[in-house]
Amino acid sequence: MSATQDESIKGNRPEDIKLPLGKSFAYGLQHVLTMYGGIIAPPLIIGNAAGLAPDEIGLLVACCLFVGGLATILQTVGIPFFGAQLPLVQGTSFASVATMVAIVNGGGGIQAVFGAVLVAALIGFLIAPFFARIIRFFPPVVTGVVITMIGISLTPVAANWAMGGDAKAEGYGSLANIGLAAGTLLVVLLLSKVGNAAISRMSILLAIVLGTVAAALLGMADFSQVGHGAIFAFPQPLAFGMPVFEIGGIISMTIVVLVILTETTADILAVGEIAGSKVDSKRIADGLRADMASSAVAPIFNTFTQSAFAQNVGLVAITGITSRFVVAAGGGILVVLGLLPILGRVVAAIPTPVLGGAGIVLFGTVAASGIRTLSKVKYDGMNLVIVAASIAFGCIPIVKPDFYAGFPSWFETIFHSGISSAAVMAVLLNLLFNELKFGNTKNASVFSAAPPRMVKTEEICGLLEGDHYVGGKLIDKEGYEIPVVTPDEFEQIQTGAIEMPVPRLAGSPER
């Protein structure tokens, strides 16, 4: 931590650090650039599924930015009972995209999506305090698994960005796209190594800027659409009409909300672990209430469920900037982008391969943070099998996305996410093996950690003070090698059947 940060601490919590205004907005912009692709993807997908016109889709994007910014400010700055007061960026949750597309394709239209989000968010708001009480069931063996899986599950996102972001686009997966991502990654690594702490912390932002400049010079960036459209526009409430409430959509969206609550809880725990700040059930409840309150208001402003962005947890880890006010500044930038569509179009013009190159480091850092948490776990019971089974279970939907295609839709909604899959498995196995003690036998399982090395008393009774073991040989304090014999040889020497080896100095040639 720099001297400037030390002087700026207003409380005892790492997240209460206040940086100079300029640095706060610079680091806040870095957060915005990190999650921008993720926050605009849901409105683009849902808008196209609903058959909206380009200007209507543009309105959805602007609303997502505007509401995401307000939700971020609420989560970071906080008011009584709302906001975890941690460096968490809020935005439109990608976890709900598949369900919302299904609602649209089911004939309900985008109005049914807004109605389902509104009711499901209110249900989530009511259960948030009870949901937060499960904190005792999230020891390091569980949180480590979940944090690791956040990073692992985001890796395909970075890979997709590096390939171009759109599988149907020309040049997707080309060497040019992957090369641009690799160049951005290289810049991040090189800037992280420089001796200047400020440059090192700004490595992601600088790499994105330099990568975009390089892309423009190579003809891989298109800024032609930046000047098209309105410069300023305030999101019009209920621009698509009143929400429509359909029971099927509400039930499916409520299941999604449970998944979002699980993932947001994991993000709160992860960023608390990274920042070294205490996270209790009250703080989780405040964070979840802010999440659900934002989600309930979102449909009024033509947008969807809000949740914490896991990729920004990685940015906190890699930069070491734990100030919640930096992220609040990022929220302010999102609000401005929502009010000024032209600025949003500038940021949207950043090539996705550039974001992919930066994402590799960011998402990998989240996984590394989880591994660091798992290193604190004692593997003297069933913790090894908890970690092994949970991570493997969480990887199933990542490596085989259609694995749950034949399951009921509610089941697929929950377990299609590697994060929620690993979280459910880790919590259940922790309950089974560590909370329910009945039937446990120490080291009874093949998965239990091996016992520590031990030496029997009779194996050392012949050793004297100064004896030591070097290079596979036992040496006494005078430097003479002590012969090591088998039990049968020992008996034969005792009876005179064979001669006793002649003591010799260690290192001297054998006779």
mmCIF file of N, CA and C in Angstrom, residues 263-325:
data_model
loop_
_atom_site.group_PDB
_atom_site.id
_atom_site.type_symbol
_atom_site.label_atom_id
_atom_site.label_comp_id
_atom_site.label_asym_id
_atom_site.label_seq_id
_atom_site.Cartn_x
_atom_site.Cartn_y
_atom_site.Cartn_z
ATOM 1 N N GLU A 263 -24.509 -16.375 -6.225
ATOM 2 C CA GLU A 263 -23.305 -15.843 -6.857
ATOM 3 C C GLU A 263 -22.890 -14.517 -6.220
ATOM 4 N N THR A 264 -23.865 -13.672 -5.882
ATOM 5 C CA THR A 264 -23.524 -12.401 -5.235
ATOM 6 C C THR A 264 -22.931 -12.647 -3.855
ATOM 7 N N THR A 265 -23.493 -13.629 -3.115
ATOM 8 C CA THR A 265 -22.907 -13.984 -1.822
ATOM 9 C C THR A 265 -21.460 -14.410 -2.004
ATOM 10 N N ALA A 266 -21.202 -15.222 -3.032
ATOM 11 C CA ALA A 266 -19.840 -15.664 -3.306
ATOM 12 C C ALA A 266 -18.932 -14.485 -3.637
ATOM 13 N N ASP A 267 -19.432 -13.522 -4.421
ATOM 14 C CA ASP A 267 -18.631 -12.344 -4.778
ATOM 15 C C ASP A 267 -18.340 -11.479 -3.554
ATOM 16 N N ILE A 268 -19.333 -11.324 -2.677
ATOM 17 C CA ILE A 268 -19.123 -10.548 -1.447
ATOM 18 C C ILE A 268 -18.051 -11.205 -0.588
ATOM 19 N N LEU A 269 -18.139 -12.522 -0.439
ATOM 20 C CA LEU A 269 -17.134 -13.247 0.340
ATOM 21 C C LEU A 269 -15.764 -13.157 -0.323
ATOM 22 N N ALA A 270 -15.742 -13.240 -1.661
ATOM 23 C CA ALA A 270 -14.468 -13.203 -2.384
ATOM 24 C C ALA A 270 -13.782 -11.851 -2.235
ATOM 25 N N VAL A 271 -14.519 -10.780 -2.443
ATOM 26 C CA VAL A 271 -13.894 -9.459 -2.358
ATOM 27 C C VAL A 271 -13.528 -9.126 -0.917
ATOM 28 N N GLY A 272 -14.305 -9.637 0.057
ATOM 29 C CA GLY A 272 -13.941 -9.462 1.456
ATOM 30 C C GLY A 272 -12.639 -10.173 1.778
ATOM 31 N N GLU A 273 -12.478 -11.389 1.220
ATOM 32 C CA GLU A 273 -11.243 -12.156 1.413
ATOM 33 C C GLU A 273 -10.054 -11.436 0.784
ATOM 34 N N ILE A 274 -10.246 -10.924 -0.420
ATOM 35 C CA ILE A 274 -9.168 -10.233 -1.133
ATOM 36 C C ILE A 274 -8.771 -8.952 -0.412
ATOM 37 N N ALA A 275 -9.772 -8.213 0.074
ATOM 38 C CA ALA A 275 -9.496 -6.938 0.749
ATOM 39 C C ALA A 275 -9.019 -7.138 2.180
ATOM 40 N N GLY A 276 -9.198 -8.342 2.715
ATOM 41 C CA GLY A 276 -8.845 -8.579 4.115
ATOM 42 C C GLY A 276 -9.820 -7.914 5.066
ATOM 43 N N SER A 277 -11.102 -7.853 4.669
ATOM 44 C CA SER A 277 -12.117 -7.189 5.464
ATOM 45 C C SER A 277 -13.114 -8.200 6.006
ATOM 46 N N LYS A 278 -13.651 -7.937 7.183
ATOM 47 C CA LYS A 278 -14.595 -8.853 7.823
ATOM 48 C C LYS A 278 -15.935 -8.801 7.106
ATOM 49 N N VAL A 279 -16.455 -9.984 6.799
ATOM 50 C CA VAL A 279 -17.771 -10.097 6.177
ATOM 51 C C VAL A 279 -18.630 -11.008 7.052
ATOM 52 N N ASP A 280 -19.712 -10.464 7.612
ATOM 53 C CA ASP A 280 -20.608 -11.254 8.440
ATOM 54 C C ASP A 280 -21.979 -11.343 7.775
ATOM 55 N N SER A 281 -22.908 -12.026 8.423
ATOM 56 C CA SER A 281 -24.230 -12.235 7.826
ATOM 57 C C SER A 281 -24.981 -10.918 7.620
ATOM 58 N N LYS A 282 -24.795 -9.950 8.516
ATOM 59 C CA LYS A 282 -25.472 -8.657 8.368
ATOM 60 C C LYS A 282 -24.991 -7.938 7.105
ATOM 61 N N ARG A 283 -23.688 -7.998 6.880
ATOM 62 C CA ARG A 283 -23.127 -7.319 5.718
ATOM 63 C C ARG A 283 -23.586 -7.998 4.426
ATOM 64 N N ILE A 284 -23.646 -9.311 4.451
ATOM 65 C CA ILE A 284 -24.143 -10.025 3.282
ATOM 66 C C ILE A 284 -25.608 -9.667 3.028
ATOM 67 N N ALA A 285 -26.403 -9.615 4.095
ATOM 68 C CA ALA A 285 -27.819 -9.260 3.942
ATOM 69 C C ALA A 285 -27.972 -7.865 3.350
ATOM 70 N N ASP A 286 -27.176 -6.905 3.811
ATOM 71 C CA ASP A 286 -27.232 -5.542 3.263
ATOM 72 C C ASP A 286 -26.882 -5.544 1.775
ATOM 73 N N GLY A 287 -25.860 -6.348 1.422
ATOM 74 C CA GLY A 287 -25.460 -6.431 0.018
ATOM 75 C C GLY A 287 -26.526 -7.071 -0.842
ATOM 76 N N LEU A 288 -27.150 -8.128 -0.338
ATOM 77 C CA LEU A 288 -28.201 -8.805 -1.104
ATOM 78 C C LEU A 288 -29.445 -7.937 -1.232
ATOM 79 N N ARG A 289 -29.764 -7.172 -0.175
ATOM 80 C CA ARG A 289 -30.914 -6.260 -0.271
ATOM 81 C C ARG A 289 -30.673 -5.201 -1.351
ATOM 82 N N ALA A 290 -29.453 -4.680 -1.404
ATOM 83 C CA ALA A 290 -29.133 -3.698 -2.450
ATOM 84 C C ALA A 290 -29.256 -4.333 -3.825
ATOM 85 N N ASP A 291 -28.781 -5.578 -3.943
ATOM 86 C CA ASP A 291 -28.880 -6.331 -5.196
ATOM 87 C C ASP A 291 -30.327 -6.448 -5.655
ATOM 88 N N MET A 292 -31.194 -6.880 -4.747
ATOM 89 C CA MET A 292 -32.585 -7.137 -5.094
ATOM 90 C C MET A 292 -33.399 -5.847 -5.259
ATOM 91 N N ALA A 293 -33.082 -4.823 -4.448
ATOM 92 C CA ALA A 293 -33.771 -3.541 -4.614
ATOM 93 C C ALA A 293 -33.468 -2.957 -5.989
ATOM 94 N N SER A 294 -32.207 -3.041 -6.397
ATOM 95 C CA SER A 294 -31.821 -2.551 -7.727
ATOM 96 C C SER A 294 -32.525 -3.355 -8.814
ATOM 97 N N SER A 295 -32.621 -4.662 -8.606
ATOM 98 C CA SER A 295 -33.285 -5.516 -9.603
ATOM 99 C C SER A 295 -34.771 -5.211 -9.695
ATOM 100 N N ALA A 296 -35.397 -4.849 -8.554
ATOM 101 C CA ALA A 296 -36.827 -4.534 -8.557
ATOM 102 C C ALA A 296 -37.107 -3.213 -9.269
ATOM 103 N N VAL A 297 -36.185 -2.259 -9.142
ATOM 104 C CA VAL A 297 -36.356 -0.950 -9.792
ATOM 105 C C VAL A 297 -35.993 -1.035 -11.274
ATOM 106 N N ALA A 298 -35.098 -1.954 -11.618
ATOM 107 C CA ALA A 298 -34.576 -2.035 -12.987
ATOM 108 C C ALA A 298 -35.662 -2.120 -14.061
ATOM 109 N N PRO A 299 -36.718 -2.951 -13.915
ATOM 110 C CA PRO A 299 -37.720 -3.027 -14.988
ATOM 111 C C PRO A 299 -38.451 -1.711 -15.230
ATOM 112 N N ILE A 300 -38.568 -0.887 -14.192
ATOM 113 C CA ILE A 300 -39.203 0.425 -14.379
ATOM 114 C C ILE A 300 -38.390 1.257 -15.366
ATOM 115 N N PHE A 301 -37.058 1.059 -15.333
ATOM 116 C CA PHE A 301 -36.161 1.791 -16.242
ATOM 117 C C PHE A 301 -35.672 0.889 -17.377
ATOM 118 N N ASN A 302 -36.516 -0.064 -17.766
ATOM 119 C CA ASN A 302 -36.299 -0.846 -18.989
ATOM 120 C C ASN A 302 -35.038 -1.710 -18.953
ATOM 121 N N THR A 303 -34.763 -2.292 -17.818
ATOM 122 C CA THR A 303 -33.594 -3.172 -17.763
ATOM 123 C C THR A 303 -33.889 -4.356 -16.853
ATOM 124 N N PHE A 304 -32.862 -5.135 -16.511
ATOM 125 C CA PHE A 304 -33.077 -6.476 -15.981
ATOM 126 C C PHE A 304 -32.365 -6.685 -14.641
ATOM 127 N N THR A 305 -32.320 -7.946 -14.188
ATOM 128 C CA THR A 305 -31.748 -8.272 -12.879
ATOM 129 C C THR A 305 -30.318 -7.752 -12.738
ATOM 130 N N GLN A 306 -30.010 -7.262 -11.537
ATOM 131 C CA GLN A 306 -28.694 -6.716 -11.234
ATOM 132 C C GLN A 306 -27.939 -7.671 -10.293
ATOM 133 N N SER A 307 -26.644 -7.770 -10.501
ATOM 134 C CA SER A 307 -25.817 -8.591 -9.605
ATOM 135 C C SER A 307 -24.390 -8.077 -9.637
ATOM 136 N N ALA A 308 -23.582 -8.556 -8.680
ATOM 137 C CA ALA A 308 -22.175 -8.175 -8.634
ATOM 138 C C ALA A 308 -21.426 -8.841 -9.784
ATOM 139 N N PHE A 309 -20.463 -8.130 -10.346
ATOM 140 C CA PHE A 309 -19.687 -8.646 -11.472
ATOM 141 C C PHE A 309 -18.405 -9.295 -10.965
ATOM 142 N N ALA A 310 -18.286 -10.606 -11.219
ATOM 143 C CA ALA A 310 -17.140 -11.368 -10.718
ATOM 144 C C ALA A 310 -15.830 -10.900 -11.348
ATOM 145 N N GLN A 311 -15.858 -10.455 -12.619
ATOM 146 C CA GLN A 311 -14.608 -10.043 -13.256
ATOM 147 C C GLN A 311 -13.972 -8.848 -12.561
ATOM 148 N N ASN A 312 -14.804 -8.007 -11.940
ATOM 149 C CA ASN A 312 -14.254 -6.855 -11.237
ATOM 150 C C ASN A 312 -13.653 -7.238 -9.891
ATOM 151 N N VAL A 313 -14.091 -8.386 -9.343
ATOM 152 C CA VAL A 313 -13.422 -8.920 -8.161
ATOM 153 C C VAL A 313 -11.976 -9.239 -8.510
ATOM 154 N N GLY A 314 -11.759 -9.779 -9.709
ATOM 155 C CA GLY A 314 -10.397 -10.052 -10.169
ATOM 156 C C GLY A 314 -9.575 -8.790 -10.318
ATOM 157 N N LEU A 315 -10.205 -7.707 -10.774
ATOM 158 C CA LEU A 315 -9.490 -6.445 -10.917
ATOM 159 C C LEU A 315 -9.050 -5.901 -9.563
ATOM 160 N N VAL A 316 -9.900 -6.055 -8.542
ATOM 161 C CA VAL A 316 -9.523 -5.647 -7.185
ATOM 162 C C VAL A 316 -8.307 -6.443 -6.730
ATOM 163 N N ALA A 317 -8.305 -7.739 -7.034
ATOM 164 C CA ALA A 317 -7.201 -8.598 -6.613
ATOM 165 C C ALA A 317 -5.896 -8.230 -7.312
ATOM 166 N N ILE A 318 -5.963 -7.969 -8.604
ATOM 167 C CA ILE A 318 -4.732 -7.758 -9.359
ATOM 168 C C ILE A 318 -4.152 -6.356 -9.141
ATOM 169 N N THR A 319 -4.995 -5.368 -8.872
ATOM 170 C CA THR A 319 -4.488 -4.005 -8.667
ATOM 171 C C THR A 319 -4.168 -3.724 -7.208
ATOM 172 N N GLY A 320 -4.820 -4.450 -6.299
ATOM 173 C CA GLY A 320 -4.629 -4.169 -4.877
ATOM 174 C C GLY A 320 -5.375 -2.938 -4.411
ATOM 175 N N ILE A 321 -6.184 -2.327 -5.281
ATOM 176 C CA ILE A 321 -6.969 -1.146 -4.924
ATOM 177 C C ILE A 321 -8.299 -1.626 -4.344
ATOM 178 N N THR A 322 -8.417 -1.582 -3.026
ATOM 179 C CA THR A 322 -9.600 -2.119 -2.354
ATOM 180 C C THR A 322 -10.618 -1.043 -1.979
ATOM 181 N N SER A 323 -10.381 0.196 -2.371
ATOM 182 C CA SER A 323 -11.274 1.292 -1.998
ATOM 183 C C SER A 323 -12.643 1.147 -2.653
ATOM 184 N N ARG A 324 -13.683 1.186 -1.836
ATOM 185 C CA ARG A 324 -15.041 1.136 -2.379
ATOM 186 C C ARG A 324 -15.398 2.437 -3.091
ATOM 187 N N PHE A 325 -14.709 3.513 -2.746
ATOM 188 C CA PHE A 325 -15.004 4.801 -3.370
ATOM 189 C C PHE A 325 -14.485 4.854 -4.813
#
